[in-house]
Short mmCIF file of C-alpha atoms in Angstrom, two decimals:
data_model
loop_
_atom_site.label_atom_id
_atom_site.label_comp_id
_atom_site.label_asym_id
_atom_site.label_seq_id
_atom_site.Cartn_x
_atom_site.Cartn_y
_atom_site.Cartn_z
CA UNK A 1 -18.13 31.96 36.76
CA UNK A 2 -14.27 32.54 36.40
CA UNK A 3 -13.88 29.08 37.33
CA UNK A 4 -16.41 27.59 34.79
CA UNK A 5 -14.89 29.42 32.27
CA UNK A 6 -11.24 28.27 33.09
CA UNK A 7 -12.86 24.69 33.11
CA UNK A 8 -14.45 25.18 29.44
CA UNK A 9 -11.22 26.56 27.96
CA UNK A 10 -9.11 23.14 29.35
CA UNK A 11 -12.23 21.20 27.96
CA UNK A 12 -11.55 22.44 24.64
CA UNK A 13 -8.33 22.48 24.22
CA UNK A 14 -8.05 18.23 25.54
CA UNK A 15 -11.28 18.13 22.77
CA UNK A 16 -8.52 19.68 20.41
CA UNK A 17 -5.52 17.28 20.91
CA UNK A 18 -7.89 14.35 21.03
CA UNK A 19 -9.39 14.98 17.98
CA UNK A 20 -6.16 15.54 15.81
CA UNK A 21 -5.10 12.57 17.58
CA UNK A 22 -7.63 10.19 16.32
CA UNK A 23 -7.62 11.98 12.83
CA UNK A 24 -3.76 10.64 12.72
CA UNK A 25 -4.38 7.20 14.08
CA UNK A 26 -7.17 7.27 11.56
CA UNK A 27 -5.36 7.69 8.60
CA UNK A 28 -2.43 5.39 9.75
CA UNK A 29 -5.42 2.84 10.04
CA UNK A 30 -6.36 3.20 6.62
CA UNK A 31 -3.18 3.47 5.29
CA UNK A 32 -2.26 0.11 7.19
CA UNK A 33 -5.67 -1.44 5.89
CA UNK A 34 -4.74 -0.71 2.46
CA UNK A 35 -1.56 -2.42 2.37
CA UNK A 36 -2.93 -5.46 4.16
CA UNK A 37 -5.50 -5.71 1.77
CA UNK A 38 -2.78 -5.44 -1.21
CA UNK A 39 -0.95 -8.32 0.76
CA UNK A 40 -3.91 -10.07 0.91
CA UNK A 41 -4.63 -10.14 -3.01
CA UNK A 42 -0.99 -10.64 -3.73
CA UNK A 43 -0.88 -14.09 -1.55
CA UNK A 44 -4.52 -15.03 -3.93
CA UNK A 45 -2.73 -14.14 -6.66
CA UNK A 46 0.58 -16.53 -5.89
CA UNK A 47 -2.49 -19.26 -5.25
CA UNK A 48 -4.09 -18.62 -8.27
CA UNK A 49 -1.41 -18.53 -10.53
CA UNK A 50 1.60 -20.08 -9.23
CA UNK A 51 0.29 -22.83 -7.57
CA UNK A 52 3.41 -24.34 -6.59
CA UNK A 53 1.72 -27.72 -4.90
CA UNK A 54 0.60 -28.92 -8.45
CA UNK A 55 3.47 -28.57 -10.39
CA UNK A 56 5.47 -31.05 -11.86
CA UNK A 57 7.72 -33.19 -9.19
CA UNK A 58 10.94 -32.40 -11.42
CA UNK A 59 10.58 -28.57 -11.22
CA UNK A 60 11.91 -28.06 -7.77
CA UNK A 61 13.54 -24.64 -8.63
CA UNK A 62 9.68 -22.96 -9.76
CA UNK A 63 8.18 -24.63 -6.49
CA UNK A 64 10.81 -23.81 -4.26
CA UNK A 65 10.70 -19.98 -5.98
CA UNK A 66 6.88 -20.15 -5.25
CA UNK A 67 6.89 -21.43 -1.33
CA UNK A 68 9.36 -18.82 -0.50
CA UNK A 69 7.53 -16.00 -1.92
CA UNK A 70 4.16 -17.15 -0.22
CA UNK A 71 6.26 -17.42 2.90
CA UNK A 72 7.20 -14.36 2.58
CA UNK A 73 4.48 -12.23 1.49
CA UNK A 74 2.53 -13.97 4.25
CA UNK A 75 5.37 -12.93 7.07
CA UNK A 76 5.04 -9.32 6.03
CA UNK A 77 1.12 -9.87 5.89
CA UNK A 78 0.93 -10.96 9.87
CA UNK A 79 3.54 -8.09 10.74
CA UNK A 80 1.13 -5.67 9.13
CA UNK A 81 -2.11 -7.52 10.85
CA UNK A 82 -0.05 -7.05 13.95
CA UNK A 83 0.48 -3.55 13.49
CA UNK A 84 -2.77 -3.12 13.25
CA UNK A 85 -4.34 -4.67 16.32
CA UNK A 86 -1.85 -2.37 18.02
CA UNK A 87 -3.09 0.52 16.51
CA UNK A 88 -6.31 -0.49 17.73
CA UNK A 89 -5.68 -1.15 21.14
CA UNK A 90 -3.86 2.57 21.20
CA UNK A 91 -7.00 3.74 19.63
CA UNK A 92 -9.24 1.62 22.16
CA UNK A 93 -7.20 2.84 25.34
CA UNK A 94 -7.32 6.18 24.40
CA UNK A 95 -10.88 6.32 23.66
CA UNK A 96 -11.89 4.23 27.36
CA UNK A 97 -9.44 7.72 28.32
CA UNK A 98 -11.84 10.05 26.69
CA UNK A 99 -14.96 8.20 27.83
CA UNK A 100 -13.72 8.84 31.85
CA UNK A 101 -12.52 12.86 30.54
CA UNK A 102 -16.16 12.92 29.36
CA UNK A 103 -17.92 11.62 31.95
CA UNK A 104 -16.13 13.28 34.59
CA UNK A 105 -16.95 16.18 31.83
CA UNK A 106 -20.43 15.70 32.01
CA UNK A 107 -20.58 15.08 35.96
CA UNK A 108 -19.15 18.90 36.84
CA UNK A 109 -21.55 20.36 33.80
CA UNK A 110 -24.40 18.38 35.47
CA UNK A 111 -23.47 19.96 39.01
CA UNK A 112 -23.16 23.50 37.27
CA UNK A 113 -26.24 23.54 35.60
CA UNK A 114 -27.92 21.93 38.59
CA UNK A 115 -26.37 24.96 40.65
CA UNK A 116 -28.47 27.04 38.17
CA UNK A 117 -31.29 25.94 38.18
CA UNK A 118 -31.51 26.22 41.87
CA UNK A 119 -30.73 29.89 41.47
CA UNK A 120 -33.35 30.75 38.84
CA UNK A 121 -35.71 28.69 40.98
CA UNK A 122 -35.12 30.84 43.82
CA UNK A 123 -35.41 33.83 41.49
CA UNK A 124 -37.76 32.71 39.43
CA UNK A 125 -40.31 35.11 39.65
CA UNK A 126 -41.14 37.89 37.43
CA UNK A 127 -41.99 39.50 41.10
CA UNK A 128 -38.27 38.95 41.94
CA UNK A 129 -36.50 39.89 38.80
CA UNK A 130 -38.48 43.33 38.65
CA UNK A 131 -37.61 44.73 42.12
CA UNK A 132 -34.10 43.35 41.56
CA UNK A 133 -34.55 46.04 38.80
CA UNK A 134 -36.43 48.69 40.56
CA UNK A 135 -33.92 48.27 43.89
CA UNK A 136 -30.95 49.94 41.66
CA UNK A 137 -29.20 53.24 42.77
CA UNK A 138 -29.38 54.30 39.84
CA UNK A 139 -30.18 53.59 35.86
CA UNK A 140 -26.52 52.74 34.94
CA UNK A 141 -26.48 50.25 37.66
CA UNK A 142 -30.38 48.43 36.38
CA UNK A 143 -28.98 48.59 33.09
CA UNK A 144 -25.85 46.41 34.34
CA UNK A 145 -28.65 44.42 36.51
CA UNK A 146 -30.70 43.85 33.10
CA UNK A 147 -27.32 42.65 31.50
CA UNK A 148 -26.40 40.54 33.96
CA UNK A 149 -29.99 38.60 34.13
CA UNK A 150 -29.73 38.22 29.80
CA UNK A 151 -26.09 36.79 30.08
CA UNK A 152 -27.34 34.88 33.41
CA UNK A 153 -30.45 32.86 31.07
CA UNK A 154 -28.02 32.46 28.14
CA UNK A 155 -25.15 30.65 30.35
CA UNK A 156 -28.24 28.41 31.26
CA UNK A 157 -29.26 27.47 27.84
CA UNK A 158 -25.20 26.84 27.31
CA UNK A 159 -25.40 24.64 29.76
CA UNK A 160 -27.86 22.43 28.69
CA UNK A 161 -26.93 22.30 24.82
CA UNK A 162 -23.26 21.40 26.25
CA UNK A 163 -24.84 18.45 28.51
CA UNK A 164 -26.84 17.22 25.22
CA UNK A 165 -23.67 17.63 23.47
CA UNK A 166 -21.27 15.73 25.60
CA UNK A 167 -24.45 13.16 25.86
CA UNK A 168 -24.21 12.69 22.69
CA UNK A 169 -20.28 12.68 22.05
CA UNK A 170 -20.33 9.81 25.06
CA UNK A 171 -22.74 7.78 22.94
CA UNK A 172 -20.70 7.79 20.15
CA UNK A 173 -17.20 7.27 21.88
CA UNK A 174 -19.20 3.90 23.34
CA UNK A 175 -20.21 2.90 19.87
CA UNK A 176 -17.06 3.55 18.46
CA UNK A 177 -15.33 1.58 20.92
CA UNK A 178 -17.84 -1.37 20.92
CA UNK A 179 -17.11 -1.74 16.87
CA UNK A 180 -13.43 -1.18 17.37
CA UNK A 181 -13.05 -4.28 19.40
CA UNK A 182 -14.97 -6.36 16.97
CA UNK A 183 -12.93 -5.54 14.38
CA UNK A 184 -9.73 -6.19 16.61
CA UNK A 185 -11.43 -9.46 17.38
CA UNK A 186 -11.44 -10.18 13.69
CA UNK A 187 -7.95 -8.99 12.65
CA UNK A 188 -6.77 -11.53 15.58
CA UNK A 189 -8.59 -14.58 14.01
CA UNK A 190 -7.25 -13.61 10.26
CA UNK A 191 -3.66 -13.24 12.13
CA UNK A 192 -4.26 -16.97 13.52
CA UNK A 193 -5.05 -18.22 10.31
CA UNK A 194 -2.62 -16.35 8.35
CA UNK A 195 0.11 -18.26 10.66
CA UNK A 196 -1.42 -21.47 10.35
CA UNK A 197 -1.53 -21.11 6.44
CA UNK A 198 2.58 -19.78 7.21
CA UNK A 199 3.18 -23.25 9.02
CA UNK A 200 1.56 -25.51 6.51
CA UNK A 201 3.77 -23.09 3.79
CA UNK A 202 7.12 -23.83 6.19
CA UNK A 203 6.01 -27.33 6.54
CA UNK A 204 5.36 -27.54 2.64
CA UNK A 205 9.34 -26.08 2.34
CA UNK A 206 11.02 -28.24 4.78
CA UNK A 207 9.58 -31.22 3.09
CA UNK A 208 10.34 -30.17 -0.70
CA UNK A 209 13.42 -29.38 0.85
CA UNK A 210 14.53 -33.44 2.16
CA UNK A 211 13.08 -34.12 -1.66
CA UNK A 212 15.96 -31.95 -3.09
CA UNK A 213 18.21 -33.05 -0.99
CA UNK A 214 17.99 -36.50 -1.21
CA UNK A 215 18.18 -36.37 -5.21
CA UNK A 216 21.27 -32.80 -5.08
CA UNK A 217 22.72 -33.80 -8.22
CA UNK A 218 19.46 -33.70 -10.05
CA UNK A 219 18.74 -30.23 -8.50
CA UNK A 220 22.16 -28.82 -9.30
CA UNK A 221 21.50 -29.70 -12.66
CA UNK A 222 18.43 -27.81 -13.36
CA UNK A 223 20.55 -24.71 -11.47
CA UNK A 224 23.27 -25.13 -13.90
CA UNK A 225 20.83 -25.61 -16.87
CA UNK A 226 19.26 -22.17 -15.40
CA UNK A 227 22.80 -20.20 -15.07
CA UNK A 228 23.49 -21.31 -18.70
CA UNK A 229 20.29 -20.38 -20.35
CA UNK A 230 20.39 -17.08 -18.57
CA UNK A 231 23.86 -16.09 -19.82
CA UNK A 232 22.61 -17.40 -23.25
CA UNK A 233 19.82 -14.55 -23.08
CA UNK A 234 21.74 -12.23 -21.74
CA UNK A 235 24.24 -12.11 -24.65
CA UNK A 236 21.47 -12.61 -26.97
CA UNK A 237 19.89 -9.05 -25.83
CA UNK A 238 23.45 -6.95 -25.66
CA UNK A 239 24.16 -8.11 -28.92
CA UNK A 240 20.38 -7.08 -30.81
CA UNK A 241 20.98 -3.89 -28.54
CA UNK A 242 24.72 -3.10 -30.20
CA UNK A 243 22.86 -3.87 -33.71
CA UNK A 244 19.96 -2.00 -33.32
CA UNK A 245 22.25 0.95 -32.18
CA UNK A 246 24.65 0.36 -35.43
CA UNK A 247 22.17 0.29 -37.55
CA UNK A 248 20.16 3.59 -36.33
CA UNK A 249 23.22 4.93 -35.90
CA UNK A 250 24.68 4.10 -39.71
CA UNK A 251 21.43 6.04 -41.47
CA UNK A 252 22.80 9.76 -39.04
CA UNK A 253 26.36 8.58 -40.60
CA UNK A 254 27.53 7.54 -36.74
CA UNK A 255 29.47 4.61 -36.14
CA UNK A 256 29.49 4.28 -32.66
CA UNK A 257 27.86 1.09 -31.28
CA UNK A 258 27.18 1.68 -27.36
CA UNK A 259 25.11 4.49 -27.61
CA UNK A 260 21.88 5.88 -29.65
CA UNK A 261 23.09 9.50 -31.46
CA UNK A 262 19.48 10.81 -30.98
CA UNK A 263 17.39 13.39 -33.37
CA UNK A 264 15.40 16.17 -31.43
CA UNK A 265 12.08 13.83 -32.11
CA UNK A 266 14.24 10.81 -30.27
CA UNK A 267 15.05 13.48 -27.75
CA UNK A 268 12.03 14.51 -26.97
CA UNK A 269 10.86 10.98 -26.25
CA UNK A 270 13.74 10.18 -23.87
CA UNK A 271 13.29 12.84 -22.22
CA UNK A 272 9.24 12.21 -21.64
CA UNK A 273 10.29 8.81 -20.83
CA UNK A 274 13.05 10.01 -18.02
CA UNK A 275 10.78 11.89 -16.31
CA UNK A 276 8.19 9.37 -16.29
CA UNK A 277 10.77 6.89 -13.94
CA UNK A 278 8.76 5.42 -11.01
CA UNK A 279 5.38 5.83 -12.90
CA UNK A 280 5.94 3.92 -15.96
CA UNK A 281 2.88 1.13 -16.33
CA UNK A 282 3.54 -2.51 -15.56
CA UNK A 283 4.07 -4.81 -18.60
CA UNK A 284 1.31 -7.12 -18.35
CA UNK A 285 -2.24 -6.16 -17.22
CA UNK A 286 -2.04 -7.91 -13.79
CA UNK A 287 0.16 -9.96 -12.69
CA UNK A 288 2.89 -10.99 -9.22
CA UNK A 289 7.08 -10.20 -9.54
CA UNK A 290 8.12 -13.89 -9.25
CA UNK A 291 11.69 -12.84 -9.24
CA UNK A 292 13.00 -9.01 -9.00
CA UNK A 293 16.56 -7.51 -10.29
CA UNK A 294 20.15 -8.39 -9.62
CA UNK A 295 21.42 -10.59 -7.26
CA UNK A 296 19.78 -13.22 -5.10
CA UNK A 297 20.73 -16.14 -2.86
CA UNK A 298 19.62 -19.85 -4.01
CA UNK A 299 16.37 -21.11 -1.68
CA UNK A 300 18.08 -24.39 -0.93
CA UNK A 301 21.77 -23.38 -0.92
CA UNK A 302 22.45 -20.13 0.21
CA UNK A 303 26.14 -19.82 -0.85
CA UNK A 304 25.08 -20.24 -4.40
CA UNK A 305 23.82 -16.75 -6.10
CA UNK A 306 21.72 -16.02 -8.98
CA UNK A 307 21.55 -13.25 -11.20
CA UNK A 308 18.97 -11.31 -13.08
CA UNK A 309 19.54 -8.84 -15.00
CA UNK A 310 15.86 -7.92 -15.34
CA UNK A 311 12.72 -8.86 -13.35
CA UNK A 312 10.13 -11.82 -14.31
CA UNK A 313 6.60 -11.30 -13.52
CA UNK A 314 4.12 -14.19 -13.70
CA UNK A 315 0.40 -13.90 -15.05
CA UNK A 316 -2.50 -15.97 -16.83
CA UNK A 317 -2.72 -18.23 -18.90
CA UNK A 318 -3.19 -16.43 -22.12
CA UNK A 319 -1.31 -13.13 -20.55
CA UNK A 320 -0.18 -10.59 -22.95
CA UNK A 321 2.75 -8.83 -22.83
CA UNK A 322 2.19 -4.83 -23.48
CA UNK A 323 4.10 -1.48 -23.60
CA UNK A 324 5.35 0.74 -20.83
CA UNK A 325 6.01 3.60 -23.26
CA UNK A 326 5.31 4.56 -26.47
CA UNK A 327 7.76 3.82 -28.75
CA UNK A 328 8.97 1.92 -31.80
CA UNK A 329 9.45 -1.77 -32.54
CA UNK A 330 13.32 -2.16 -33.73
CA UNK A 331 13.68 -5.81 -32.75
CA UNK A 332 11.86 -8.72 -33.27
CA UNK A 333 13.81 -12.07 -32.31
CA UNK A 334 13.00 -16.11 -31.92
CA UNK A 335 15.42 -18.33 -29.97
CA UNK A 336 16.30 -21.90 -31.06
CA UNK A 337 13.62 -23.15 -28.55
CA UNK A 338 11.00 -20.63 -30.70
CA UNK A 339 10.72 -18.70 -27.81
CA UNK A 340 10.35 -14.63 -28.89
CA UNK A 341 10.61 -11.68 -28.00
CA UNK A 342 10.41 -7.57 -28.85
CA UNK A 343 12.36 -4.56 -28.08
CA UNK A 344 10.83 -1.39 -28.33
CA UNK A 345 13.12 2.03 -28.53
CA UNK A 346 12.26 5.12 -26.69
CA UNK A 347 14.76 7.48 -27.58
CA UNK A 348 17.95 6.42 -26.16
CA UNK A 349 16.23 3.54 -23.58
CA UNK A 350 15.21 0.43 -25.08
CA UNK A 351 12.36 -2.04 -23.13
CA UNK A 352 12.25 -5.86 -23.81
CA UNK A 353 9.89 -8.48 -23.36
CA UNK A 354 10.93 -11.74 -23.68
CA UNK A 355 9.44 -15.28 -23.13
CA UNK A 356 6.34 -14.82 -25.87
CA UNK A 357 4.54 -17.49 -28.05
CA UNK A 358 3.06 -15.08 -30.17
CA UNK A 359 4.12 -11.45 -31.93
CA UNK A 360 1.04 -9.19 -32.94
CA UNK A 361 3.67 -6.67 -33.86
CA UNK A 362 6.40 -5.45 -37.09
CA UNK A 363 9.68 -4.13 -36.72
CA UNK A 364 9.51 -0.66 -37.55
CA UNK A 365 5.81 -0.65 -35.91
CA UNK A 366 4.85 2.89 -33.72
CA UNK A 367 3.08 1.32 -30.61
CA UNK A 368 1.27 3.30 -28.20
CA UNK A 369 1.67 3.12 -24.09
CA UNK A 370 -0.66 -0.34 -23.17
CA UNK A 371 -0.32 -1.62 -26.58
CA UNK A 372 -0.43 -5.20 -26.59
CA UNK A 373 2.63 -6.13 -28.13
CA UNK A 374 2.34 -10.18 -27.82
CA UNK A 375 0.86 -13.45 -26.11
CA UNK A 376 3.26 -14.79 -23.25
CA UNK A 377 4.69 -18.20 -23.02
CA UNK A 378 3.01 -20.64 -20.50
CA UNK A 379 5.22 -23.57 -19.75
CA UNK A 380 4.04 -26.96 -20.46
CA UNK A 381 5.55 -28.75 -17.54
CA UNK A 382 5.24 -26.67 -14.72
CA UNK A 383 2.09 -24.35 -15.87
CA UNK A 384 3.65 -21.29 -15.51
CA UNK A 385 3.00 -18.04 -17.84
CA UNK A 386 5.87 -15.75 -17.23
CA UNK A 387 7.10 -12.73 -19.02
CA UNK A 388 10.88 -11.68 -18.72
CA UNK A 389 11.51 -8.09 -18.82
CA UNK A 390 14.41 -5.92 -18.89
CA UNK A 391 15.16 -2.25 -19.45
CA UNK A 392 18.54 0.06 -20.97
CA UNK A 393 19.41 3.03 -21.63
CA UNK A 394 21.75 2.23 -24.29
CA UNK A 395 24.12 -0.51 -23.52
CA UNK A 396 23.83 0.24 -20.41
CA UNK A 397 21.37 -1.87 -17.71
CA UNK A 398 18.80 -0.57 -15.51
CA UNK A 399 16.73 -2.04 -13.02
CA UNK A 400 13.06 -1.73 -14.05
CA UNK A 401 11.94 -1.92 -10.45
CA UNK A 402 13.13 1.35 -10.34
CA UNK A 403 11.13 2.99 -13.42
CA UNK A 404 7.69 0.75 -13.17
CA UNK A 405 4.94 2.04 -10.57
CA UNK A 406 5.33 -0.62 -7.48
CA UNK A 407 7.10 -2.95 -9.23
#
């Protein structure tokens, strides 16, 4: 008895570790399953809206932009497939582990409760029980006798409850493990196809590529026409900012020009808007980052950088640009191609959308958070609808990547 109890106690403690062990592998699962599944929409997305194959021939710099996000977003798609399948085969190897514990589990309760039943079949009648009663020294020692046969029949029924038990745990682990390896099976065919869509992608590059290269003086061109027209904006925004600031500034008799002097209302709002950094909603409804913040390397020549001083997100056709934040509308500008855009002021931090067709607000307008603020531009040639957006404090630039939720 000593022995069988020693044996129960290591039983439960391996049922223990193995169950907090497949909780964690659990949740990693999920947790990996989500973000494949994000990775997933994000490549339909760049298909849906990008679509980089059926733009115009002359805009090399939006398809090349396009392949290499697809390219990537697919990599990082088949490293997290990959991930996966090895989850699963830890998960599968350790559950073929518990399947042996349990059978060899079930084997020794099997032999136990066999061992029992021989003994109350060689004590099984009432006969038997009562002169093993009567035969006592004394009435301390049938009292200990009668004890004995009451814990004796309920060991027996714990037996066989923990032989129906571990019957029934085995089934399961075999189910489990049957539907585990079917969805490994599947994960490995959308990892196949996920690098044979990555090929054609690569293939797609390498040939756009010998396009650009063949015509370079065409291509460096458009990136000089790019560089240009992105300097243009940015002094268009830094000078609105400095006027905006003067002019809020002049009514509190101020005149500096680089930063807001703020009232305890303006206060208030910066300060919601601060603490709100890393939540703050997206600017469109739904939408991809086509290009993020700062500094990046040209897709055909790598010794050439870029820079953007904000990020640009592409959505539909018909997209709408929308606030972060309340706020209020102190700008409203149109460039010489009749391209607008709106600033709104919270507090001392300023948000800008730029690239719209249409305005549905006024300056001086109080917008609320998800406000929709204007229509955003689709371009005619290439097909693309894509809102630029940046984000100060002041003068001063910030990355939004840093303040929107996942951007």
């Amino acid at each position: 008895m000593r022995k069988a109890r020693s044996y129960h106690i290591v039983v439960i403690l391996l049922t223990i570790f193995f169950s907090t062990s497949s909780y964690a592998q659990t949740s990693q699962q999920k947790a990996l399953e989500a973000k494949r599944a994000k990775l997933q929409k994000e490549i339909r997305e760049m298909n849906r809206l990008l679509s980089a194959e059926k733009q115009e021939k002359g805009n090399v710099l939006e398809q090349m932009d396009a392949l290499d996000r697809k390219i990537n977003v697919r990599q990082e798609l088949i490293r997290v497939t990959n991930q996966q399948s090895n989850l699963l085969n830890r998960q599968i190897n350790a559950n073929v582990r518990s399947i042996g514990k349990l059978r060899e589990d079930l084997e020794l309760l099997k032999d136990d409760y066999a061992q029992l039943i021989k003994k109350s079949y060689q004590n099984k009648t009432q006969n038997n029980r009562l002169m093993f009663l009567l035969s006592a020294d004394n009435f301390f020692q049938a009292f200990k006798r009668l004890q004995y046969m009451k814990q004796y029949t309920k060991h027996r029924k714990q037996q066989g409850e923990s032989i129906e038990a571990k019957t029934e745990e085995l089934s399961t682990l075999n189910k489990d493990l049957v539907e585990q390896r079917k969805i490994k099976d599947q994960l490995l065919v959308e990892n196949r196809r996920a690098k044979n869509d990555l090929s054609k992608e690569i293939g797609s590059q390498q040939d756009l590529l010998k396009t650009i290269k063949q015509n370079e003086s065409k291509y460096t061109q458009a990136i000089d026409k790019k560089k240009k027209e992105s300097r243009r904006i940015d002094r268009e925004i830094e000078k609105l900012i400095r006027s905006a600031i003067a002019s809020s500034n002049k009514k509190s008799g101020s005149s500096n020009t680089t930063s807001f002097a703020l009232t305890p209302e303006a206060k208030l709002i910066a300060n919601n808007f601060s603490s709100n950094k890393g939540k703050l909603i997206w600017p469109v409804e739904k939408g991809i980052k086509s290009q993020g913040f700062g500094v990046y390397a040209d897709k055909v020549y790598p010794g050439i950088k870029h820079q953007n001083n904000g990020v640009s997100i592409t959505t539909d056709k018909g997209g709408q640009a929308r606030a972060i934040f309340e706020g209020e509308v102190i700008t409203i500008f149109t460039n010489k191609m009749g391209v607008k855009g709106v600033y709104l002021r919270h507090g001392n931090y300023i948000s800008m959308y730029y690239n719209l067709s249409k305005i549905y607000v006024q300056k001086g307008d109080k917008v609320a958070v998800k406000e929709a603020l204007g229509e955003i531009y689709t371009n005619r040639f290439s097909g693309a609808t894509t809102l630029k957006f940046y984000l100060y404090q002041d003068t001063k630039r910030l990355n939004p990547e840093q303040w929107i939720y996942r951007l």
